[in-house]
């Protein structure tokens, strides 16, 4: 038992008919502070993926010699991850045509 045994539901885990009713004024003497424990394990397991992505981005940036801090907002989409890595293609997308030449020199120094 516990968060380590949590299995992500698949599309076929939902029954065709799913009727739910909530009970009024029902105590749960076995729960801590009357908690129902339905949201915490999946939430924190999802956070571990986000922070693993941040660590991977940090490692990619360090390979390029970029040690600056960065902000990664949720949801961590593939576009946000790519732009945070600051690879050559991302840098080309970030800069305008006028800025590209001067910024390439700055980024090239950062990559060295």
One Martini backbone bead per residue (centre of mass of N, CA, C, O) as a GRO file, in nm:
protein
  112
    1UNK     BB    1   0.102   0.031   0.009
    2UNK     BB    2   0.079   0.338  -0.135
    3UNK     BB    3   0.234   0.537  -0.374
    4UNK     BB    4   0.402   0.291  -0.505
    5UNK     BB    5   0.108   0.136  -0.593
    6UNK     BB    6   0.021   0.333  -0.797
    7UNK     BB    7  -0.213   0.324  -1.067
    8UNK     BB    8  -0.281   0.432  -1.367
    9UNK     BB    9  -0.551   0.496  -1.525
   10UNK     BB   10  -0.742   0.375  -1.777
   11UNK     BB   11  -0.988   0.382  -2.009
   12UNK     BB   12  -1.091   0.077  -1.913
   13UNK     BB   13  -1.153   0.158  -1.591
   14UNK     BB   14  -1.427   0.267  -1.690
   15UNK     BB   15  -1.740   0.249  -1.657
   16UNK     BB   16  -2.027   0.293  -1.826
   17UNK     BB   17  -2.155   0.299  -1.536
   18UNK     BB   18  -2.138   0.593  -1.302
   19UNK     BB   19  -2.255   0.608  -0.983
   20UNK     BB   20  -2.281   0.891  -0.754
   21UNK     BB   21  -2.280   0.939  -0.392
   22UNK     BB   22  -2.306   1.150  -0.120
   23UNK     BB   23  -2.240   1.155   0.216
   24UNK     BB   24  -2.379   1.271   0.505
   25UNK     BB   25  -2.230   1.292   0.800
   26UNK     BB   26  -1.946   1.124   0.775
   27UNK     BB   27  -1.723   0.941   0.950
   28UNK     BB   28  -1.351   0.892   0.975
   29UNK     BB   29  -1.163   0.723   1.215
   30UNK     BB   30  -0.896   0.641   1.020
   31UNK     BB   31  -0.832   0.931   0.962
   32UNK     BB   32  -0.646   1.211   0.915
   33UNK     BB   33  -0.829   1.468   0.982
   34UNK     BB   34  -1.058   1.357   0.779
   35UNK     BB   35  -0.931   1.239   0.545
   36UNK     BB   36  -0.944   1.087   0.202
   37UNK     BB   37  -0.695   1.035   0.015
   38UNK     BB   38  -0.713   1.131  -0.323
   39UNK     BB   39  -0.466   1.356  -0.415
   40UNK     BB   40  -0.166   1.330  -0.319
   41UNK     BB   41  -0.010   1.104  -0.469
   42UNK     BB   42  -0.051   1.200  -0.767
   43UNK     BB   43   0.059   1.484  -0.730
   44UNK     BB   44   0.354   1.412  -0.631
   45UNK     BB   45   0.430   1.234  -0.870
   46UNK     BB   46   0.406   1.463  -1.080
   47UNK     BB   47   0.627   1.648  -0.955
   48UNK     BB   48   0.870   1.461  -1.010
   49UNK     BB   49   0.870   1.508  -1.315
   50UNK     BB   50   0.916   1.810  -1.320
   51UNK     BB   51   1.193   1.804  -1.160
   52UNK     BB   52   1.336   1.620  -1.362
   53UNK     BB   53   1.320   1.819  -1.598
   54UNK     BB   54   1.480   2.046  -1.463
   55UNK     BB   55   1.742   1.880  -1.432
   56UNK     BB   56   1.780   1.825  -1.737
   57UNK     BB   57   1.800   2.120  -1.824
   58UNK     BB   58   2.040   2.194  -1.649
   59UNK     BB   59   2.233   1.992  -1.784
   60UNK     BB   60   2.212   2.108  -2.071
   61UNK     BB   61   2.316   2.391  -1.995
   62UNK     BB   62   2.591   2.302  -1.876
   63UNK     BB   63   2.702   2.186  -2.146
   64UNK     BB   64   2.690   2.502  -2.258
   65UNK     BB   65   2.771   2.698  -2.001
   66UNK     BB   66   2.492   2.745  -1.847
   67UNK     BB   67   2.427   2.888  -1.506
   68UNK     BB   68   2.169   3.006  -1.510
   69UNK     BB   69   1.876   3.072  -1.413
   70UNK     BB   70   1.537   2.931  -1.441
   71UNK     BB   71   1.206   2.921  -1.581
   72UNK     BB   72   0.944   2.674  -1.519
   73UNK     BB   73   0.633   2.621  -1.632
   74UNK     BB   74   0.317   2.522  -1.591
   75UNK     BB   75   0.318   2.330  -1.822
   76UNK     BB   76   0.566   2.106  -1.948
   77UNK     BB   77   0.624   2.161  -2.244
   78UNK     BB   78   0.805   2.102  -2.520
   79UNK     BB   79   0.857   2.401  -2.576
   80UNK     BB   80   0.961   2.487  -2.295
   81UNK     BB   81   1.192   2.289  -2.282
   82UNK     BB   82   1.344   2.377  -2.537
   83UNK     BB   83   1.382   2.679  -2.456
   84UNK     BB   84   1.538   2.620  -2.184
   85UNK     BB   85   1.795   2.481  -2.321
   86UNK     BB   86   1.934   2.664  -2.541
   87UNK     BB   87   1.961   2.592  -2.823
   88UNK     BB   88   2.011   2.681  -3.142
   89UNK     BB   89   1.709   2.680  -3.225
   90UNK     BB   90   1.598   2.842  -2.986
   91UNK     BB   91   1.769   3.096  -3.033
   92UNK     BB   92   1.652   3.155  -3.316
   93UNK     BB   93   1.355   3.194  -3.209
   94UNK     BB   94   1.405   3.428  -3.002
   95UNK     BB   95   1.539   3.588  -3.218
   96UNK     BB   96   1.588   3.831  -3.425
   97UNK     BB   97   1.742   3.927  -3.707
   98UNK     BB   98   1.901   4.170  -3.575
   99UNK     BB   99   1.997   3.997  -3.311
  100UNK     BB  100   2.145   3.737  -3.402
  101UNK     BB  101   2.443   3.817  -3.431
  102UNK     BB  102   2.492   3.927  -3.141
  103UNK     BB  103   2.369   3.679  -2.987
  104UNK     BB  104   2.558   3.462  -3.098
  105UNK     BB  105   2.805   3.570  -2.956
  106UNK     BB  106   2.699   3.544  -2.668
  107UNK     BB  107   2.620   3.242  -2.681
  108UNK     BB  108   2.896   3.136  -2.770
  109UNK     BB  109   3.036   3.220  -2.507
  110UNK     BB  110   2.852   3.049  -2.321
  111UNK     BB  111   2.926   2.767  -2.465
  112UNK     BB  112   3.252   2.774  -2.398
   0.00000   0.00000   0.00000
